[in-house]
Amino acid sequence: MSIIVRDLVKRYGDKTIIDGISFEIAQGELVSLLGPSGCGKTTTLRCIAGLETPEAGFIAIDDMVVFDSQAGIAVEPYHRDIGMVFQSYAIWPHLTVFENVAFPLRIRRRPNTEVETRVTKALAMVGLSAFRDRSSQQLSGGQQQRVAVARAIVHAPAVLLFDEPLSNLDAKLRDQTRAEIRKLQRELNVATVYVTHDQAEALSLSDRILVMRDGVIRQQGTPEAVYGTPLDAFVADVVGPANFLPVTVVGAASGGVEATLAGGEHVLAAFGPTTPGPANAMIRPDRLVLGAVPGANQLHGRIRQRLYLGGHFEYLVAVGSASLRVLSSAMAAEGDSVTLSFTAADCIILATDTQETSSWA
Amino acid sequence: MTGVVRAHGRGTVKLIFAATFLVTAFLILTPLASLLYGSFRSAGPGEPSVFTWRNWTDLGSAAIANTLVTTCFISAVTAVLSTAGGAALAWLIYRTDFRFKRSTVAAVGLSFFFPGFILAMAWVILGSPGGIFNDVLEELFGIEGFKFDVYSISGIIWIQILHIIPFAFFTLRGPLIAMDSSLEEAAYASGASPWQVVRRVTVPLMLFPMLSSLLLCFVLSVEQFAIPAMVGIPGHVNTLATELYLLTNFSPPNTGLAAAVGLSMSAVTGLTIFAQRRVVAKRGAPTVSGKGYRVRPLALGKWRWAAQAVALFYILMSFIIPTLALIYTSAIKFFVANPMEASYTWRNYLQIWNSPGTMRAFWNTIVVAGGGALLGLILGTLIAYSTHRLKPRGHRALDVLACLPFGIPGIVIGLGFLWSYVYLPIYGTLWVLVFCYMARFLPYATETIGAQIVQFDKVLEEAAWASGANRVASFRRIVLPLLRPALQSGYFLLFIAYFREIAAAALIYTASTQVLSISIWAFFENANWGVASALSIVTTIITVALMAAVARASLRV
Ligand SMILES: Nc1ncnc2c1ncn2[C@@H]1O[C@H](COP(=O)(O)OP(=O)(O)O)[C@@H](O)[C@H]1O
Ligand SMILES: [Mg+2]
């Protein structure tokens, strides 16, 4: 394993920020830490880098124990074999692009010829060859981000750490850079921790996603798994847009779980706990169809609001006391009475005890 | 913290911090502890003495109480008028259509660096009963009956105001420039007239910075030694600072009472500085928008010429006329009011060159200012880095220690080191001056460097660690280069301060450790105005040339 984190605990004062999390990352694997702002992602990453000292736990990087509270080991960041991209990029203003990228090699006292070739290669990988002699103060946000990436990879570290590297870029550049980071990481085949609060980034980049909440890992798995079968409403909400419909579970039925709405309609869901009682049905907005589909679950409601998103619409549909978000290219007007359909496979029953997370309203 | 040990690197950092702490404690606590000790002794340093309360009970004597009242009166008036003057000047330059803004700021900058003792000397030449102004009145205009007399309370206040206005100006213009201009624009947009904006928005927003400036000016005035020494002592007007000097230097010396006076004086200035810090902590920091100043300048109309005239008058009085008076005095054989009738000579300048004592003072000053300022800068950098970044256990105590000299007048620190002579083998060497100056001006260094350290994000250092640089390497390769502008201006500030300091040196110099400021004063006291003026001119030229050189160097960065 390239990264092992076990029972990590970090406190600030009497506030516990990281509450005993554990995970492992294999060589070449890209793992995202996904969660809302303030849940402890950056803190976790900084503990791995050695920029924070945890209260308890164990961390190993590339088979070297870098932190072990019981053995009293805490290796300084500069003795850990890491490359890190900071959220603000942290480009040194007094050094040129070349010298910024060369820094990890200079510190390691590599010969000049090696510095030259490796920096040239790193700059080429991030597409900045033409900028090597620029002052780092003459760079756009996107270029700074690339310099930061080049600096992180130039010394071929055992692990790469990214802290929301795309959050300071505009939307278009973000999509492009996302793809480049994925390609780069594949080429380097290096264990990577990628911190983000953006579900699209996490889903598209990761081999595995760790969904965090309040300093604990709520669920981990492949992007498909956490998106398709979230364990609770929080995870469902974090990994993608979600509608939550309060229901009462009746029990197991052929093809899934049967539940009823407050208005008495029956709903069939593919997954979920079968214990009778109150629960939530979760349906993704793009899985709700405007209009009646035979054989599917059907709901009746009224369109409260319509937003044009270019190519398709986002509707806000009142169903009983709930209100559902629907993404559809079908035309309907505000105030129309509509039928919403969804298949059992697109519906999951989630226990209510985690329901305090936001729902669309 | 848990019992976790950092595996590498912390040892060096701890060692450096411990050394920094010890040196700082030594520099700051030595004079204070010595003074405390001295204030309870029946005789001066080095003499056989016993414990006594007498020095403290003598503080209540009519003479000392009188001096205290005089000092507070002079300082209060000086503080109010200097702050008002500085604020008015800042407002004119940054908020109105006042002309020649750049040259005015440059001229105020020159006044700022014009040493107080040279200014005082020039004003004695100009405004003493036998001075140029009175001669001009009598000889050229035939006016009798009215005489200028700077040897008076109003003389002290006048020169101090001239000297302190630039300080008030430079402390107030920062907040004024940084003030979010949209606050004033919003008032205009709400229909307020320019004068209403000034009254209802600008002044209220500047209230805390102005209060802070007022308190600082009060402290500067209480601390001021050269001006009351040169014009107050001849006029038999004593302030605490000159009283302390007289008690120490004239027979029969009463160094113990001087120590008690010095500590009381530090209590006054220290408490004022404490109050000032509370003001700043509360509301003093300006609402920085980073947008810079863009409010439409207020049209002064017919008042503009009056404003220009007052500003010009200030520049003439604070710098130009004093300098001209010194140049004139340095170049004439004997004094006549009419320059047309004077006979000119180089002999005063030649006398500087030919006097081994003066050349020695030159050399001493260069060594103390050049080398001492470097030591002071290194210490200040280590302190600022410790208190702003490393923050190890004990960093708060270090911060408090390093701030203390803000509240201790220079002459008091000098007296403290005089008392420490009992147990320190540095008396009579240049080290005592260097230590004394390092202690006195430590806050200059820590504030300048500290301000720059908080400017750059800690993540720049973390990125270096994550790239494999240890603390020492990241300090050298990242922190120091980023601090370069602050290091340059810090060194410059310290150099100038060490170069022209007189108060701290007045009590501790010896024949072999004489410095320029003391030489000038000595010539002056011996009524050798010509040589004193010549030496002042040379000193001023060196200061201004250095200032220009450093300004040029830091522009190139
Ligand atoms: N130096 C600090 N002192 C106190 N609290 C902190 C500090 N750094 C972070 N926190 C708190 O720790 C929590 C987690 O922070 P962080 O790891 O930065 O969250 P994320 O990166 O997931 O947005 C937040 O509530 C934050 O306020
Ligand atoms: Mg974060």
mmCIF file of C-alpha atoms in Angstrom, chain B residues 183-356:
data_model
loop_
_atom_site.group_PDB
_atom_site.id
_atom_site.type_symbol
_atom_site.label_atom_id
_atom_site.label_comp_id
_atom_site.label_asym_id
_atom_site.label_seq_id
_atom_site.Cartn_x
_atom_site.Cartn_y
_atom_site.Cartn_z
ATOM 1 C CA LEU B 183 -17.617 54.450 2.412
ATOM 2 C CA GLU B 184 -17.105 58.039 1.343
ATOM 3 C CA GLU B 185 -18.573 57.446 -2.108
ATOM 4 C CA ALA B 186 -21.703 56.047 -0.474
ATOM 5 C CA ALA B 187 -22.025 59.291 1.495
ATOM 6 C CA TYR B 188 -21.712 61.339 -1.707
ATOM 7 C CA ALA B 189 -24.273 59.069 -3.342
ATOM 8 C CA SER B 190 -26.593 59.705 -0.387
ATOM 9 C CA GLY B 191 -26.484 63.396 -1.171
ATOM 10 C CA ALA B 192 -23.882 64.612 1.342
ATOM 11 C CA SER B 193 -21.843 67.661 0.416
ATOM 12 C CA PRO B 194 -18.028 67.370 0.541
ATOM 13 C CA TRP B 195 -17.857 69.089 3.904
ATOM 14 C CA GLN B 196 -20.590 66.871 5.275
ATOM 15 C CA VAL B 197 -18.656 63.829 4.079
ATOM 16 C CA VAL B 198 -15.586 65.050 5.945
ATOM 17 C CA ARG B 199 -17.554 65.775 9.085
ATOM 18 C CA ARG B 200 -19.834 62.765 9.136
ATOM 19 C CA VAL B 201 -17.761 60.019 7.518
ATOM 20 C CA THR B 202 -14.032 60.756 7.170
ATOM 21 C CA VAL B 203 -13.377 62.221 10.613
ATOM 22 C CA PRO B 204 -15.480 59.684 12.554
ATOM 23 C CA LEU B 205 -13.767 56.854 10.696
ATOM 24 C CA MET B 206 -10.366 58.359 11.422
ATOM 25 C CA LEU B 207 -11.128 58.918 15.098
ATOM 26 C CA PHE B 208 -9.326 55.842 16.366
ATOM 27 C CA PRO B 209 -6.225 56.281 14.214
ATOM 28 C CA MET B 210 -6.114 59.898 15.359
ATOM 29 C CA LEU B 211 -6.434 58.918 18.992
ATOM 30 C CA SER B 212 -3.672 56.390 18.479
ATOM 31 C CA SER B 213 -1.484 59.031 16.838
ATOM 32 C CA LEU B 214 -2.218 61.467 19.664
ATOM 33 C CA LEU B 215 -1.015 58.992 22.270
ATOM 34 C CA LEU B 216 2.117 58.140 20.290
ATOM 35 C CA CYS B 217 2.948 61.822 19.805
ATOM 36 C CA PHE B 218 2.525 62.329 23.549
ATOM 37 C CA VAL B 219 5.045 59.546 24.205
ATOM 38 C CA LEU B 220 7.485 60.948 21.615
ATOM 39 C CA SER B 221 7.277 64.302 23.304
ATOM 40 C CA VAL B 222 7.777 62.938 26.830
ATOM 41 C CA GLU B 223 10.774 60.973 25.538
ATOM 42 C CA GLN B 224 12.235 63.896 23.675
ATOM 43 C CA PHE B 225 15.617 64.774 25.109
ATOM 44 C CA ALA B 226 17.605 66.795 22.590
ATOM 45 C CA ILE B 227 15.115 69.603 22.091
ATOM 46 C CA PRO B 228 14.442 70.382 25.772
ATOM 47 C CA ALA B 229 18.135 69.892 26.503
ATOM 48 C CA MET B 230 19.245 72.458 23.923
ATOM 49 C CA VAL B 231 16.567 75.080 24.393
ATOM 50 C CA GLY B 232 15.118 74.178 27.795
ATOM 51 C CA ILE B 233 18.235 73.957 29.940
ATOM 52 C CA PRO B 234 19.461 77.461 28.964
ATOM 53 C CA GLY B 235 15.968 78.783 29.670
ATOM 54 C CA HIS B 236 15.735 76.940 32.990
ATOM 55 C CA VAL B 237 12.785 74.914 31.776
ATOM 56 C CA ASN B 238 13.206 71.280 32.748
ATOM 57 C CA THR B 239 11.395 68.227 31.532
ATOM 58 C CA LEU B 240 11.727 64.789 33.100
ATOM 59 C CA ALA B 241 14.278 63.813 30.445
ATOM 60 C CA THR B 242 16.535 66.815 31.035
ATOM 61 C CA GLU B 243 16.057 66.589 34.794
ATOM 62 C CA LEU B 244 17.286 63.028 34.627
ATOM 63 C CA TYR B 245 20.295 64.161 32.612
ATOM 64 C CA LEU B 246 21.116 66.993 34.989
ATOM 65 C CA LEU B 247 20.761 64.719 38.012
ATOM 66 C CA THR B 248 23.249 62.313 36.472
ATOM 67 C CA ASN B 249 25.782 64.691 34.959
ATOM 68 C CA PHE B 250 26.086 67.672 37.233
ATOM 69 C CA SER B 251 27.506 67.700 40.682
ATOM 70 C CA PRO B 252 26.541 66.583 43.021
ATOM 71 C CA PRO B 253 25.270 63.686 40.888
ATOM 72 C CA ASN B 254 22.217 61.906 42.188
ATOM 73 C CA THR B 255 22.062 58.835 39.996
ATOM 74 C CA GLY B 256 19.733 57.048 42.373
ATOM 75 C CA LEU B 257 17.081 59.749 42.147
ATOM 76 C CA ALA B 258 17.654 59.789 38.380
ATOM 77 C CA ALA B 259 16.844 56.072 38.326
ATOM 78 C CA ALA B 260 13.602 56.686 40.193
ATOM 79 C CA VAL B 261 12.740 59.536 37.825
ATOM 80 C CA GLY B 262 13.541 57.305 34.846
ATOM 81 C CA LEU B 263 11.303 54.519 36.090
ATOM 82 C CA SER B 264 8.453 56.945 36.756
ATOM 83 C CA MET B 265 8.912 58.399 33.299
ATOM 84 C CA SER B 266 8.768 54.896 31.826
ATOM 85 C CA ALA B 267 5.583 54.322 33.773
ATOM 86 C CA VAL B 268 4.012 57.371 32.110
ATOM 87 C CA THR B 269 5.157 56.429 28.604
ATOM 88 C CA GLY B 270 4.555 52.713 29.134
ATOM 89 C CA LEU B 271 0.963 53.250 30.266
ATOM 90 C CA THR B 272 0.342 55.587 27.346
ATOM 91 C CA ILE B 273 1.702 53.010 24.911
ATOM 92 C CA PHE B 274 -0.456 50.375 26.561
ATOM 93 C CA ALA B 275 -3.510 52.602 26.076
ATOM 94 C CA GLN B 276 -2.486 53.186 22.461
ATOM 95 C CA ARG B 277 -2.239 49.447 21.820
ATOM 96 C CA ARG B 278 -5.693 48.946 23.267
ATOM 97 C CA VAL B 279 -7.027 51.638 20.951
ATOM 98 C CA VAL B 280 -5.407 49.952 17.955
ATOM 99 C CA ALA B 281 -6.616 46.508 18.992
ATOM 100 C CA LYS B 282 -10.124 47.849 19.376
ATOM 101 C CA ARG B 283 -10.716 49.836 16.252
ATOM 102 C CA GLY B 284 -7.430 51.231 15.048
ATOM 103 C CA ALA B 285 -6.837 48.912 12.138
ATOM 104 C CA PRO B 286 -8.330 50.525 9.070
ATOM 105 C CA THR B 287 -10.937 48.866 6.896
ATOM 106 C CA VAL B 288 -8.646 47.968 4.061
ATOM 107 C CA SER B 289 -10.290 47.559 0.710
ATOM 108 C CA GLY B 290 -7.117 47.223 -1.306
ATOM 109 C CA LYS B 291 -8.712 49.451 -3.887
ATOM 110 C CA GLY B 292 -6.633 52.440 -3.029
ATOM 111 C CA TYR B 293 -7.859 55.959 -3.027
ATOM 112 C CA ARG B 294 -10.292 56.965 -5.707
ATOM 113 C CA VAL B 295 -12.649 59.472 -4.101
ATOM 114 C CA ARG B 296 -13.006 62.583 -6.216
ATOM 115 C CA PRO B 297 -10.647 65.153 -4.688
ATOM 116 C CA LEU B 298 -12.459 67.890 -2.854
ATOM 117 C CA ALA B 299 -12.104 71.289 -4.560
ATOM 118 C CA LEU B 300 -10.720 73.718 -1.997
ATOM 119 C CA GLY B 301 -11.533 76.771 -4.093
ATOM 120 C CA LYS B 302 -10.191 80.012 -2.700
ATOM 121 C CA TRP B 303 -8.948 78.178 0.410
ATOM 122 C CA ARG B 304 -6.437 76.305 -1.650
ATOM 123 C CA TRP B 305 -3.883 79.091 -1.662
ATOM 124 C CA ALA B 306 -4.183 79.465 2.086
ATOM 125 C CA ALA B 307 -3.632 75.713 2.445
ATOM 126 C CA GLN B 308 -0.621 75.785 0.111
ATOM 127 C CA ALA B 309 0.832 78.702 2.028
ATOM 128 C CA VAL B 310 0.467 76.997 5.407
ATOM 129 C CA ALA B 311 2.041 73.796 4.089
ATOM 130 C CA LEU B 312 4.908 75.743 2.553
ATOM 131 C CA PHE B 313 5.382 77.648 5.807
ATOM 132 C CA TYR B 314 5.670 74.346 7.652
ATOM 133 C CA ILE B 315 8.275 73.001 5.224
ATOM 134 C CA LEU B 316 10.265 76.227 5.438
ATOM 135 C CA MET B 317 10.240 76.204 9.232
ATOM 136 C CA SER B 318 10.894 72.506 9.745
ATOM 137 C CA PHE B 319 13.607 71.927 7.188
ATOM 138 C CA ILE B 320 14.598 74.555 4.690
ATOM 139 C CA ILE B 321 15.269 77.595 6.887
ATOM 140 C CA PRO B 322 16.981 75.547 9.623
ATOM 141 C CA THR B 323 19.233 73.977 6.992
ATOM 142 C CA LEU B 324 20.028 77.342 5.424
ATOM 143 C CA ALA B 325 20.796 78.770 8.855
ATOM 144 C CA LEU B 326 23.192 75.918 9.546
ATOM 145 C CA ILE B 327 24.891 76.235 6.185
ATOM 146 C CA TYR B 328 25.275 79.965 6.696
ATOM 147 C CA THR B 329 26.619 79.570 10.232
ATOM 148 C CA SER B 330 29.035 76.870 9.123
ATOM 149 C CA ALA B 331 30.499 79.030 6.368
ATOM 150 C CA ILE B 332 31.051 82.412 8.004
ATOM 151 C CA LYS B 333 33.919 83.683 10.073
ATOM 152 C CA PHE B 334 31.837 85.607 12.596
ATOM 153 C CA PHE B 335 28.186 86.255 12.865
ATOM 154 C CA VAL B 336 26.391 89.032 10.988
ATOM 155 C CA ALA B 337 22.698 89.031 10.143
ATOM 156 C CA ASN B 338 23.162 90.285 6.591
ATOM 157 C CA PRO B 339 24.722 87.561 4.376
ATOM 158 C CA MET B 340 26.010 90.291 2.012
ATOM 159 C CA GLU B 341 28.287 91.654 4.663
ATOM 160 C CA ALA B 342 29.583 88.311 5.929
ATOM 161 C CA SER B 343 33.033 86.942 5.180
ATOM 162 C CA TYR B 344 33.055 83.285 4.250
ATOM 163 C CA THR B 345 35.431 80.477 5.168
ATOM 164 C CA TRP B 346 36.011 76.715 4.967
ATOM 165 C CA ARG B 347 37.779 76.597 8.255
ATOM 166 C CA ASN B 348 34.899 74.960 10.168
ATOM 167 C CA TYR B 349 34.872 72.078 7.715
ATOM 168 C CA LEU B 350 38.631 71.819 7.794
ATOM 169 C CA GLN B 351 38.521 71.720 11.551
ATOM 170 C CA ILE B 352 36.326 68.598 11.400
ATOM 171 C CA TRP B 353 38.870 66.969 9.132
ATOM 172 C CA ASN B 354 41.804 67.990 11.311
ATOM 173 C CA SER B 355 40.306 67.024 14.638
ATOM 174 C CA PRO B 356 41.253 63.432 15.550
#
